[in-house]
CSV table of C-alpha atoms in Angstrom, one decimal:
chain,number,residue,atom,x,y,z
A,1,MET,CA,104.6,242.0,217.0
A,2,SER,CA,103.1,240.7,213.8
A,3,PHE,CA,99.2,240.0,213.8
A,4,TYR,CA,99.7,238.7,210.3
A,5,GLU,CA,101.9,236.4,208.7
A,6,LYS,CA,101.7,234.2,205.9
A,7,SER,CA,104.4,232.0,203.8
A,8,VAL,CA,104.4,230.6,200.3
A,9,ASP,CA,106.6,227.8,199.1
A,10,VAL,CA,107.8,228.6,195.5
A,11,SER,CA,108.2,225.0,194.6
A,12,LYS,CA,104.8,224.3,194.8
A,13,PRO,CA,102.2,224.8,191.9
A,14,PHE,CA,100.7,228.0,191.9
A,15,SER,CA,103.0,229.7,194.5
A,16,PHE,CA,102.3,233.0,192.3
A,17,ILE,CA,98.5,233.1,193.2
A,18,TYR,CA,99.0,232.0,196.6
A,19,PHE,CA,101.4,235.0,197.3
A,20,SER,CA,99.2,237.2,195.4
A,21,SER,CA,96.2,236.3,197.4
A,22,TYR,CA,98.0,236.8,200.8
A,23,PHE,CA,99.7,240.0,199.7
A,24,GLU,CA,96.2,241.4,198.6
A,25,GLU,CA,95.0,240.5,202.0
A,26,ILE,CA,97.2,242.1,204.2
A,27,PHE,CA,97.5,245.1,202.0
A,28,LYS,CA,93.8,245.9,202.0
A,29,ILE,CA,94.3,245.8,206.1
A,30,LYS,CA,97.2,247.9,206.2
A,31,TYR,CA,96.7,250.5,203.4
A,32,ASN,CA,94.3,253.4,203.4
A,33,ASP,CA,93.8,256.7,201.3
A,34,SER,CA,95.9,258.6,203.9
A,35,TYR,CA,99.1,257.5,202.4
A,36,SER,CA,100.4,259.7,199.6
A,37,ASP,CA,102.8,257.2,198.0
A,38,THR,CA,103.8,253.4,197.8
A,39,VAL,CA,107.3,252.7,198.1
A,40,ILE,CA,108.8,249.3,197.3
A,41,LEU,CA,112.2,249.3,199.3
A,42,CYS,CA,114.3,246.2,197.5
A,43,ILE,CA,117.0,245.7,200.1
A,44,GLY,CA,120.4,243.6,199.1
A,45,THR,CA,123.4,243.7,197.0
A,46,ASP,CA,124.2,242.3,193.7
A,47,ARG,CA,127.8,241.3,195.0
A,48,SER,CA,126.2,238.2,196.8
A,49,THR,CA,124.1,235.6,195.2
A,50,GLY,CA,121.9,235.0,198.1
A,51,ASP,CA,121.7,238.6,199.0
A,52,CYS,CA,120.5,239.6,195.6
A,53,LEU,CA,116.8,238.7,196.0
A,54,GLY,CA,115.9,242.3,196.7
A,55,PRO,CA,118.0,243.9,193.9
A,56,LEU,CA,116.4,241.2,191.4
A,57,VAL,CA,112.9,241.9,192.6
A,58,GLY,CA,113.6,246.0,192.1
A,59,HIS,CA,115.1,245.0,188.4
A,60,LYS,CA,112.1,243.4,187.5
A,61,LEU,CA,109.6,245.9,188.8
A,62,LYS,CA,111.7,249.0,187.4
A,63,ASP,CA,109.2,249.4,184.6
A,64,LEU,CA,106.2,249.5,186.9
A,65,LYS,CA,104.2,252.5,185.7
A,66,LEU,CA,101.5,253.1,188.3
A,67,LYS,CA,100.8,256.6,189.8
A,68,ASN,CA,102.6,257.3,193.1
A,69,VAL,CA,104.3,253.8,193.1
A,70,HIS,CA,108.1,254.1,193.3
A,71,ILE,CA,110.8,251.3,193.5
A,72,PHE,CA,114.0,251.7,195.5
A,73,GLY,CA,116.7,249.1,195.0
A,74,SER,CA,117.5,247.4,191.9
A,75,LEU,CA,120.7,245.7,190.3
A,76,ASP,CA,122.0,249.0,188.9
A,77,GLU,CA,121.3,250.9,192.3
A,78,PRO,CA,121.3,248.5,195.1
A,79,VAL,CA,120.0,249.4,198.7
A,80,HIS,CA,122.3,247.8,201.2
A,81,ALA,CA,123.9,248.3,204.4
A,82,LYS,CA,126.2,251.1,203.5
A,83,ASN,CA,123.4,253.2,202.0
A,84,LEU,CA,120.2,252.3,203.6
A,85,GLN,CA,120.0,255.1,206.1
A,86,LEU,CA,120.1,257.4,203.1
A,87,TYR,CA,117.0,255.8,201.3
A,88,ILE,CA,115.5,255.7,204.7
A,89,ASP,CA,115.7,259.6,204.9
A,90,LYS,CA,114.7,259.7,201.1
A,91,LEU,CA,111.4,258.4,202.1
A,92,LYS,CA,110.9,261.8,204.3
A,93,LEU,CA,110.6,263.5,200.7
A,94,TYR,CA,107.2,261.9,200.4
A,95,ALA,CA,104.1,263.4,202.6
A,96,ASN,CA,103.1,260.0,204.1
A,97,PRO,CA,104.7,256.9,202.2
A,98,PHE,CA,103.5,253.3,202.5
A,99,VAL,CA,106.7,251.1,202.6
A,100,ILE,CA,106.8,247.6,201.4
A,101,ALA,CA,110.3,246.3,202.3
A,102,VAL,CA,111.7,243.2,200.5
A,103,ASP,CA,114.9,241.3,201.5
A,104,ALA,CA,116.6,238.0,201.6
A,105,CYS,CA,117.0,236.0,204.8
A,106,LEU,CA,118.5,232.9,206.4
A,107,GLY,CA,116.3,230.1,208.0
A,108,LYS,CA,115.9,226.5,208.7
A,109,VAL,CA,116.7,224.2,205.9
A,110,ASP,CA,113.2,222.9,205.7
A,111,ARG,CA,111.9,226.6,205.0
A,112,ILE,CA,114.4,227.3,202.2
A,113,GLY,CA,112.4,228.4,199.3
A,114,PHE,CA,109.5,229.9,201.3
A,115,ILE,CA,108.4,233.6,201.3
A,116,SER,CA,107.0,235.1,204.4
A,117,ILE,CA,104.6,238.2,204.1
A,118,LYS,CA,104.4,240.0,207.3
A,119,ASP,CA,102.5,242.9,209.1
A,120,GLY,CA,105.2,245.1,210.3
A,121,PRO,CA,108.8,246.4,209.4
A,122,LEU,CA,111.6,244.2,208.2
A,123,SER,CA,115.0,244.1,210.1
A,124,PRO,CA,117.6,244.0,207.5
A,125,GLY,CA,121.1,242.3,208.2
A,126,ALA,CA,119.6,240.5,211.4
A,127,GLY,CA,120.5,237.2,209.7
A,128,VAL,CA,124.3,237.8,209.3
A,129,ASN,CA,124.4,239.9,212.5
A,130,LYS,CA,124.3,243.2,211.4
A,131,LYS,CA,122.3,245.9,213.2
A,132,LEU,CA,120.2,248.1,210.7
A,133,PRO,CA,117.3,250.4,211.0
A,134,SER,CA,113.9,248.5,210.6
A,135,VAL,CA,111.7,249.6,207.8
A,136,GLY,CA,108.3,248.9,206.3
A,137,HIS,CA,104.7,248.7,206.8
A,138,ILE,CA,104.8,245.4,205.3
A,139,SER,CA,107.6,243.0,205.1
A,140,ILE,CA,108.4,240.5,202.3
A,141,THR,CA,111.4,237.9,202.8
A,142,GLY,CA,112.6,235.1,200.7
A,143,ILE,CA,114.5,232.3,202.6
A,144,VAL,CA,117.5,231.6,200.2
A,145,ASN,CA,119.9,229.4,202.6
A,146,VAL,CA,120.3,227.9,206.0
A,147,SER,CA,121.3,229.9,209.0
A,148,GLY,CA,123.5,229.3,211.8
A,149,PHE,CA,126.9,229.4,210.8
A,150,MET,CA,129.3,231.1,208.2
A,151,GLU,CA,126.3,233.4,207.3
A,152,ILE,CA,128.2,235.6,204.8
A,153,ALA,CA,129.8,232.6,203.0
A,154,VAL,CA,126.4,230.9,203.0
A,155,LEU,CA,125.0,233.9,201.2
A,156,GLN,CA,127.9,233.9,198.7
A,157,ASN,CA,127.3,230.2,198.0
A,158,THR,CA,123.5,230.2,197.5
A,159,ARG,CA,121.9,228.8,194.1
A,160,LEU,CA,121.1,231.6,191.9
A,161,SER,CA,118.0,229.6,190.4
A,162,LEU,CA,116.4,229.5,193.7
A,163,VAL,CA,117.0,233.3,194.1
A,164,MET,CA,115.5,233.9,190.6
A,165,ASN,CA,112.4,231.7,191.4
A,166,LEU,CA,111.8,233.7,194.5
A,167,ALA,CA,112.3,237.0,192.8
A,168,ASN,CA,109.8,235.9,190.1
A,169,VAL,CA,107.0,235.1,192.4
A,170,ILE,CA,107.7,238.1,194.7
A,171,SER,CA,107.8,240.8,191.6
A,172,GLY,CA,105.1,239.2,189.6
A,173,GLY,CA,102.8,238.9,192.5
A,174,LEU,CA,103.6,242.7,193.4
A,175,ARG,CA,103.1,243.8,190.1
A,176,TYR,CA,99.8,242.1,189.5
A,177,SER,CA,98.4,243.0,192.9
A,178,LEU,CA,99.4,246.9,192.7
A,179,TRP,CA,98.0,246.9,189.3
A,180,LYS,CA,94.8,245.4,190.6
A,181,TYR,CA,94.5,248.2,193.4
A,182,PHE,CA,95.9,251.1,191.6
A,183,GLY,CA,95.2,250.4,187.8
A,184,SER,CA,92.4,248.0,187.6
A,185,ASN,CA,90.8,250.3,185.0
A,186,THR,CA,93.6,249.5,182.6
A,187,SER,CA,93.6,246.8,179.6
A,188,VAL,CA,96.8,245.6,180.9
A,189,ALA,CA,95.6,244.9,184.7
A,190,ALA,CA,92.0,243.4,183.2
A,191,ASP,CA,93.9,240.9,181.0
A,192,LEU,CA,95.8,239.9,184.1
A,193,GLU,CA,92.9,239.6,186.3
A,194,ARG,CA,91.3,237.4,183.6
A,195,LYS,CA,94.2,235.3,183.3
A,196,MET,CA,94.4,234.9,187.3
A,197,ASP,CA,90.7,234.0,187.7
A,198,ASN,CA,91.3,231.3,185.1
A,199,ARG,CA,94.1,229.8,187.2
A,200,VAL,CA,92.2,230.2,190.2
A,201,ASN,CA,89.1,228.2,188.7
A,202,ILE,CA,91.8,225.5,187.7
A,203,ILE,CA,92.6,225.4,191.4
A,204,ASN,CA,89.2,225.2,192.7
A,205,SER,CA,88.3,222.5,190.1
A,206,GLY,CA,91.2,220.1,191.3
A,207,GLU,CA,92.6,219.8,187.7
A,208,PRO,CA,96.5,219.7,187.5
């Protein structure tokens, strides 16, 4: 059972900042120097609009150049139900990888557009009644549509704009947070941190 869970509404202002803050909070709790590598496992398929959240996040992170940080899953090479076990086996090539799992999910109508960040593994396929291996030390899910009936059809009729907004917040937040942790001595990370500090100051001052 997760002892940590936070959620972010991507329709609200500063959702990127809140996501980054929550992710960093749990990452600092869970991650330590005993891990050899960090793997972002982006699960989903580009053949379904609602289920392409993971591949979109992977696509947006594919140019992330940080030592021992790896991206599994993208629009070009999606990680889905049929090959998930293959990628889980691939994790064994690393001595002790820390896995961040990303996937789309279905939920209550008033939770559509929320991102959930949890301690513990992700159970891919649960929303469409598929039994797949659980994976991840941290799980990140984006609620793309309503659950309860005709789940596969619902995923295929999800608005792309919503999925893109979710992917932008997740990929941007992960990029910034991991740069801070693993590459904070780079000029790019320093510039990002200055911009984030300015945004946080705006929030604290109550300005629009």
